[in-house]
Amino acid sequence: MVAAMLTRALSSRERVQDTLSEHRNEIVALLSRYVAKGKKILQPHHLLDGLAEVTGENDEGQKLRDGPFGDVLRSTQEAIILPPWVVLAVRPRPGVWDYVRVNVDELAVEQLSVAEYLEFKEHLVNESDKDNYVLELDLEPFNASFPRPTRPSSIGSGVQFLNRHLSSRLFHDKESMQPLLDFLRSHNYRGQKLMLNERLQSLPKLRSALVKAEEHLHKFPKDTPYAEFEHKLQEMGLEKGWGDNAEHVLSTIHLLLEILQAPDPSNLETFLGRVPMVFNVVILSPHGYFGQAKVLGMPDTGGQVVYILDQVRALENEMLLRIKQQGLDITPQIIVVTRLIPEAHGTTCNQRIEKVSGTQHSLILRVPFRTEKGVLRNWVSRFDVWPYLERFSEDVTKEVTAELKGQPDLIIGNYSDGNLVASLIAHKEGITQCNIAHALEKTKYPDSDIYWKNFEEKYHFSCQFTADLIAMNHADFIITSTYQEIAGSKDTVGQYESHTAFTLPGLYRVVHGIDVFDPKFNIVSPGADMQIYFPYTEKQNRLTALHSSIEELLFNPKQTAEHMCVLNDPKKPIIFSMARLDRVKNMTGLVEWFAKNKRLRELVNLVVVAGDIDPSKSMDREEVAEIEKMHELIKEYNLNGQFRWICAQKNRVRNGELYRYICDTKGAFVQPAIYEAFGLTVVEAMSCGLPTFATCHGGPAEIIVDGVSGFHIDPYHGDSASERIADFFERCKTDPSYWVKISNSGLQRIYERYTWKIYADRLMTLSGVYGFWKYVSKLERRETRRYLEMFYTLKYRNLVSAVEI
């Protein structure tokens, strides 16, 4: 019998080297083709197109494409061309990178370190001699001994991994349970003892008290209120918080006894999810027009506002439910902190306090941006907020403390500005911090790091990328809507992953910025408001009273400030899309795909809801450019008659019925973004039963199971995307049941994965678990935070000082 042999996997360098020996002519031809393009960055499609052109259709070419070198090239995310050098940034799997340099003249292959790769890349923009004193940001030494998973499939399941690892370490013997006892004994709410009192000073006393309480509670019916045995439990050392009746208290006591006897990560997570820890939550979202009416579609105002308002309602319901089940008489409070804008343009953004509709104990608190000259009165772009945030964070701390009459238990940041403010407040006050990125701009604007100076005047990315690095490393835990947001997919780099290593030439070099394997990452997907976005088939709930105004929007032949162009054949199915009018959302790209596809124009009408029609009404420079481009497309392709452009619609209730009205036409929703972090409109459309086509770059690729619950499209290949949409409508024309099949599969996908109830339950559990580990372990990472404090003071503040106020 031949013994099985373990062989070491070849590195990317070795694969390239071996292929050079076997396919010398083809490799030389290919690399020479790349070098001939001159000094530049080549993207994956450039590399693979070149490979296809060189290898042709013969057997040898096929062998090269299917061999190790083909694997390396398919895993390469970018190639730096500096003749005679070709440098490949190879990503064999999510979160894992190799860097290989080939000298085409000498056919020499070598491995590069991260720092060497970034230094080489800097030559694209820097012709000067090598600088030996570039600032390098490297957070790896601080995290080298910290536990983390190693399998890409574990990315985004941080709390499960952390529970397994730390429970085995902390609870390796009976006495090591002491941190849990200390945590429960210190637990209180504004001076009111919770869970345990001073009678229980040791683990043996805790176990004894739990056993006695268990025996005592078995005498009562399950639904006996806590008040009937409260004093007896208090004498044993147990305070409020275990449950509201005998059944719930018994269940929680049993969980803790199981943990003390035989620690189990699952039981620990369940127990910590029941411990009363979070009563007051602050949610930060500074930029844009944050309000509940007449704001959607205004500059920098879209899905994030919808997300937070739905989040607040779901979170409050979950907090109220848990507090009731814990047997407590405590009123929770959620405060959404945003910017007060005196010149509010008909919105409520100039009101300091606004109650969140549909809630009992949640409000919006608006705090103005201030400078030495006083309060900033007008809206300011999200790209220009950086000089205001430090003073804003100080003002917010004072106002929140006054509103809550104390500190919050949890602070949640949103987007780059909110996450930075959350970091500043959490750092100063010692509060558990959660970050939600929504969208990290670095992945939305290709090469915005290496060519940051080209973007700086308009976007100030040097400030934003620095803020992102500080915030993501400072957070106790990070919530993402999808796996792709963290670590991308097999072929694409994740938003957070793009911050692992990059360079801003002339400023600093990030050798190790964030590790996507860090257990702080957790996937918690949101949903859509089911009161607004429900299936078109629910006839009894349909808002038919709105149909006349919807038909006015879609079909009124008179051009107004609200809509432009007409639909000559209103009986055709409608392709529908709704988003902000900016470059990344790619609405003009969708219009161009439609315009160029004759078959698609014959099959369907196109309706887009986006931005303003009149560029003079927009305050956003990027939106103005997109408005002008839209007008050019209409004129160039003579779209009037098959296309309708409607300006941004701010009535969510009517928008929900608009989705359903499009269903009635047997149409489809298209989300054509160049990159989309999550894709809330995708969830909304699918929740209404509308078949959906969405970008394959970002979150929608996870929301939709391609070909089953919807379809993926590649915004970089608009011709193919439009053909796929046309194929769908051709098939539905001959087989109407196919439309129904895709519609039903989309609904099933939503119910299984994307609801706010699931989201709120998970967020509360995460808050409890990370709050506990922060208390009992070194998860606070003090060394990292001191390093970040220095980076903030010495680098970020200097960058911000250059931004014009």
Coordinates of C-alpha atoms in Angstrom, one line a residue, residues 84-353:
P84 CA 10.0 46.2 -18.1
W85 CA 8.2 45.1 -14.9
V86 CA 4.8 43.5 -14.5
V87 CA 3.6 43.2 -10.9
L88 CA 0.6 41.0 -10.1
A89 CA -1.5 41.5 -6.9
V90 CA -2.8 38.0 -6.6
R91 CA -5.8 37.1 -4.3
P92 CA -6.1 33.3 -4.2
R93 CA -9.0 33.5 -1.8
P94 CA -10.8 36.2 0.1
G95 CA -8.6 38.0 2.6
V96 CA -5.4 36.3 1.4
W97 CA -2.9 38.1 -0.9
D98 CA 0.4 37.4 -2.8
Y99 CA 2.5 39.9 -4.8
V100 CA 4.6 38.7 -7.7
R101 CA 7.0 40.7 -9.9
V102 CA 8.2 39.6 -13.3
N103 CA 10.9 41.3 -15.3
V104 CA 9.8 40.8 -18.9
D105 CA 13.3 41.5 -20.3
E106 CA 15.1 39.0 -18.1
L107 CA 12.1 36.7 -17.3
A108 CA 13.0 36.9 -13.6
V109 CA 10.2 36.2 -11.1
E110 CA 10.3 37.3 -7.5
Q111 CA 7.9 37.5 -4.5
L112 CA 7.3 40.9 -3.0
S113 CA 6.2 41.9 0.5
V114 CA 3.2 44.1 1.0
A115 CA 5.4 47.2 1.7
E116 CA 7.6 46.4 -1.4
Y117 CA 4.5 46.1 -3.6
L118 CA 3.0 49.4 -2.4
E119 CA 6.4 51.1 -2.8
F120 CA 6.6 49.8 -6.4
K121 CA 3.0 51.0 -7.1
E122 CA 3.8 54.5 -5.9
H123 CA 6.1 54.9 -8.9
L124 CA 3.0 55.2 -11.0
V125 CA 2.6 58.7 -9.6
N126 CA 6.0 59.5 -8.1
E127 CA 8.9 59.9 -10.4
S128 CA 11.3 61.1 -7.6
D129 CA 13.9 59.0 -5.9
K130 CA 13.0 56.4 -3.3
D131 CA 11.9 57.8 0.0
N132 CA 13.2 55.7 2.9
Y133 CA 11.1 57.5 5.5
V134 CA 7.5 57.0 4.3
L135 CA 5.0 56.7 7.1
E136 CA 3.8 53.1 7.2
L137 CA 0.6 52.2 9.1
D138 CA 0.8 48.7 10.4
L139 CA -1.8 47.5 12.9
E140 CA -0.8 43.8 12.7
P141 CA 1.6 43.8 15.6
F142 CA -1.2 44.9 18.0
N143 CA -3.4 42.0 16.8
A144 CA -0.8 39.3 16.2
S145 CA -1.8 37.3 19.3
F146 CA -5.5 38.0 19.1
P147 CA -7.7 35.0 18.1
R148 CA -9.2 34.9 14.7
P149 CA -10.5 32.3 12.2
T150 CA -8.5 31.3 9.2
R151 CA -11.1 30.0 6.8
P152 CA -12.7 32.5 4.5
S153 CA -16.1 30.8 5.1
S154 CA -15.9 32.0 8.8
I155 CA -15.5 35.6 7.8
G156 CA -18.5 37.6 9.1
S157 CA -19.4 35.1 11.9
G158 CA -17.2 36.8 14.5
V159 CA -19.4 36.4 17.5
Q160 CA -19.7 32.6 17.1
F161 CA -15.9 32.2 16.7
L162 CA -15.2 34.6 19.6
N163 CA -17.6 32.7 21.9
R164 CA -15.9 29.4 21.1
H165 CA -12.4 30.6 21.6
L166 CA -12.8 32.8 24.6
S167 CA -15.2 30.5 26.4
S168 CA -12.6 27.7 26.2
R169 CA -9.9 30.0 27.4
L170 CA -11.8 31.8 30.2
F171 CA -13.6 28.7 31.4
H172 CA -10.9 26.1 31.3
D173 CA -11.5 25.3 35.0
K174 CA -14.1 26.1 37.6
E175 CA -12.3 29.0 39.2
S176 CA -11.8 30.8 35.9
M177 CA -15.5 31.5 35.9
Q178 CA -14.8 34.4 38.3
P179 CA -14.9 37.1 35.5
L180 CA -18.5 36.0 34.7
L181 CA -19.5 36.4 38.4
D182 CA -17.8 39.8 38.6
F183 CA -19.6 40.9 35.5
L184 CA -23.0 39.9 36.9
R185 CA -22.3 41.4 40.3
S186 CA -21.3 44.8 38.8
H187 CA -24.4 44.9 36.6
N188 CA -26.8 47.7 37.4
Y189 CA -29.0 50.3 35.8
R190 CA -28.6 53.8 37.3
G191 CA -27.9 52.5 40.8
Q192 CA -30.5 49.8 40.6
K193 CA -28.8 46.4 41.2
L194 CA -29.6 43.8 38.5
M195 CA -29.0 40.0 38.3
L196 CA -26.9 39.6 41.5
N197 CA -26.4 41.5 44.8
E198 CA -23.6 41.7 47.4
R199 CA -24.7 38.5 49.1
L200 CA -23.0 36.5 46.4
Q201 CA -19.2 37.0 46.7
S202 CA -17.9 33.7 45.4
L203 CA -18.6 31.1 42.8
P204 CA -19.7 28.4 45.3
K205 CA -22.2 30.8 46.8
L206 CA -23.5 31.6 43.3
R207 CA -24.0 27.9 42.4
S208 CA -25.7 27.3 45.8
A209 CA -28.0 30.2 45.3
L210 CA -28.9 29.1 41.8
V211 CA -29.7 25.6 42.9
K212 CA -31.9 26.8 45.8
A213 CA -33.7 29.3 43.5
E214 CA -34.3 26.5 41.0
E215 CA -35.8 24.3 43.7
H216 CA -37.9 27.1 45.0
L217 CA -39.3 28.1 41.6
H218 CA -40.4 24.5 40.8
K219 CA -43.2 25.0 43.4
F220 CA -44.8 27.7 41.3
P221 CA -46.9 27.5 38.1
K222 CA -45.0 28.6 35.0
D223 CA -46.9 31.8 34.5
T224 CA -46.4 33.0 38.2
P225 CA -45.4 36.7 38.0
Y226 CA -41.9 37.6 39.3
A227 CA -43.3 39.9 42.0
E228 CA -44.7 36.8 43.9
F229 CA -41.2 35.3 44.5
E230 CA -39.1 38.5 44.2
H231 CA -38.2 38.9 47.9
K232 CA -37.3 35.3 48.4
L233 CA -34.9 35.4 45.4
Q234 CA -33.5 38.7 46.7
E235 CA -32.7 37.0 50.0
M236 CA -30.8 34.3 48.1
G237 CA -28.7 37.0 46.3
L238 CA -30.7 37.2 43.0
E239 CA -32.0 40.6 41.8
K240 CA -34.3 41.5 39.0
G241 CA -33.4 40.7 35.4
W242 CA -33.7 36.9 35.3
G243 CA -37.2 36.9 33.9
D244 CA -40.8 38.2 34.3
N245 CA -42.3 34.9 35.4
A246 CA -41.3 31.6 36.9
E247 CA -40.8 29.9 33.6
H248 CA -38.5 32.6 32.2
V249 CA -36.5 32.9 35.4
L250 CA -36.1 29.1 35.6
S251 CA -34.9 29.0 32.0
T252 CA -32.2 31.7 32.6
I253 CA -31.0 30.1 35.9
H254 CA -30.8 26.7 34.1
L255 CA -28.7 28.3 31.4
L256 CA -26.2 29.7 33.8
L257 CA -26.0 26.5 35.8
E258 CA -25.2 24.7 32.6
I259 CA -22.5 27.2 31.8
L260 CA -21.0 26.9 35.3
Q261 CA -21.0 23.1 35.0
A262 CA -19.9 22.6 31.4
P263 CA -19.2 25.8 29.4
D264 CA -20.8 25.8 26.0
P265 CA -20.4 28.7 23.5
S266 CA -24.0 28.4 22.3
N267 CA -25.4 28.5 25.9
L268 CA -23.1 31.4 26.7
E269 CA -24.4 33.4 23.7
T270 CA -28.0 32.7 24.6
F271 CA -27.5 33.6 28.3
L272 CA -25.7 36.9 27.5
G273 CA -28.5 37.7 25.0
R274 CA -30.9 37.5 28.0
V275 CA -28.8 39.6 30.4
P276 CA -30.2 43.1 30.7
M277 CA -27.4 45.3 29.3
V278 CA -28.8 47.7 26.7
F279 CA -31.4 50.3 27.6
N280 CA -30.2 53.4 25.9
V281 CA -28.8 53.5 22.4
V282 CA -27.4 56.4 20.4
I283 CA -27.3 56.1 16.6
L284 CA -25.1 58.6 14.6
S285 CA -25.8 59.7 11.1
P286 CA -24.5 63.3 10.6
H287 CA -24.6 64.0 6.8
G288 CA -27.4 64.7 4.5
Y289 CA -31.0 65.7 5.3
F290 CA -32.1 63.2 8.0
G291 CA -35.8 63.4 8.4
Q292 CA -39.0 61.3 8.1
A293 CA -40.7 63.2 5.2
K294 CA -39.7 65.1 2.1
V295 CA -36.0 64.2 2.3
L296 CA -35.5 61.1 0.1
G297 CA -33.8 62.1 -3.1
M298 CA -32.2 65.2 -1.6
P299 CA -28.4 65.4 -1.8
D300 CA -26.7 62.6 0.2
T301 CA -30.1 61.4 1.4
G302 CA -31.4 58.0 0.5
G303 CA -31.2 54.4 1.7
Q304 CA -29.2 55.1 4.8
V305 CA -32.1 57.2 6.2
V306 CA -34.6 54.5 5.4
Y307 CA -32.3 51.9 7.0
I308 CA -31.9 53.8 10.2
L309 CA -35.6 54.6 10.7
D310 CA -36.6 51.0 10.1
Q311 CA -33.7 49.9 12.3
V312 CA -34.9 52.1 15.2
R313 CA -38.5 50.8 15.0
A314 CA -37.4 47.2 15.0
L315 CA -34.8 47.8 17.7
E316 CA -37.2 49.5 20.0
N317 CA -39.7 46.7 19.6
E318 CA -37.0 44.1 20.4
M319 CA -35.7 46.1 23.4
L320 CA -39.3 46.5 24.8
L321 CA -39.9 42.7 24.4
R322 CA -36.6 41.8 26.1
I323 CA -37.1 44.2 29.0
K324 CA -40.5 42.8 29.6
Q325 CA -39.2 39.2 29.5
Q326 CA -36.4 40.2 31.9
G327 CA -39.1 41.4 34.3
L328 CA -37.9 45.0 34.5
D329 CA -39.7 48.2 34.7
I330 CA -37.3 50.3 32.6
T331 CA -38.1 52.6 29.7
P332 CA -35.6 52.2 26.9
Q333 CA -34.6 55.1 24.7
I334 CA -33.1 55.4 21.3
I335 CA -31.7 58.7 20.0
V336 CA -30.8 59.2 16.4
V337 CA -28.2 62.0 16.3
T338 CA -27.9 63.9 13.1
R339 CA -27.0 67.4 11.9
L340 CA -29.4 70.4 12.4
I341 CA -29.6 72.4 9.2
P342 CA -31.2 75.8 9.7
E343 CA -31.8 76.3 5.9
A344 CA -33.9 73.1 5.8
H345 CA -35.6 73.6 2.4
G346 CA -39.1 72.6 3.6
T347 CA -37.9 69.6 5.7
T348 CA -37.9 69.2 9.5
C349 CA -34.1 69.2 9.5
N350 CA -34.1 72.6 11.3
Q351 CA -36.0 71.1 14.3
R352 CA -33.9 70.1 17.3
I353 CA -36.1 67.2 18.4

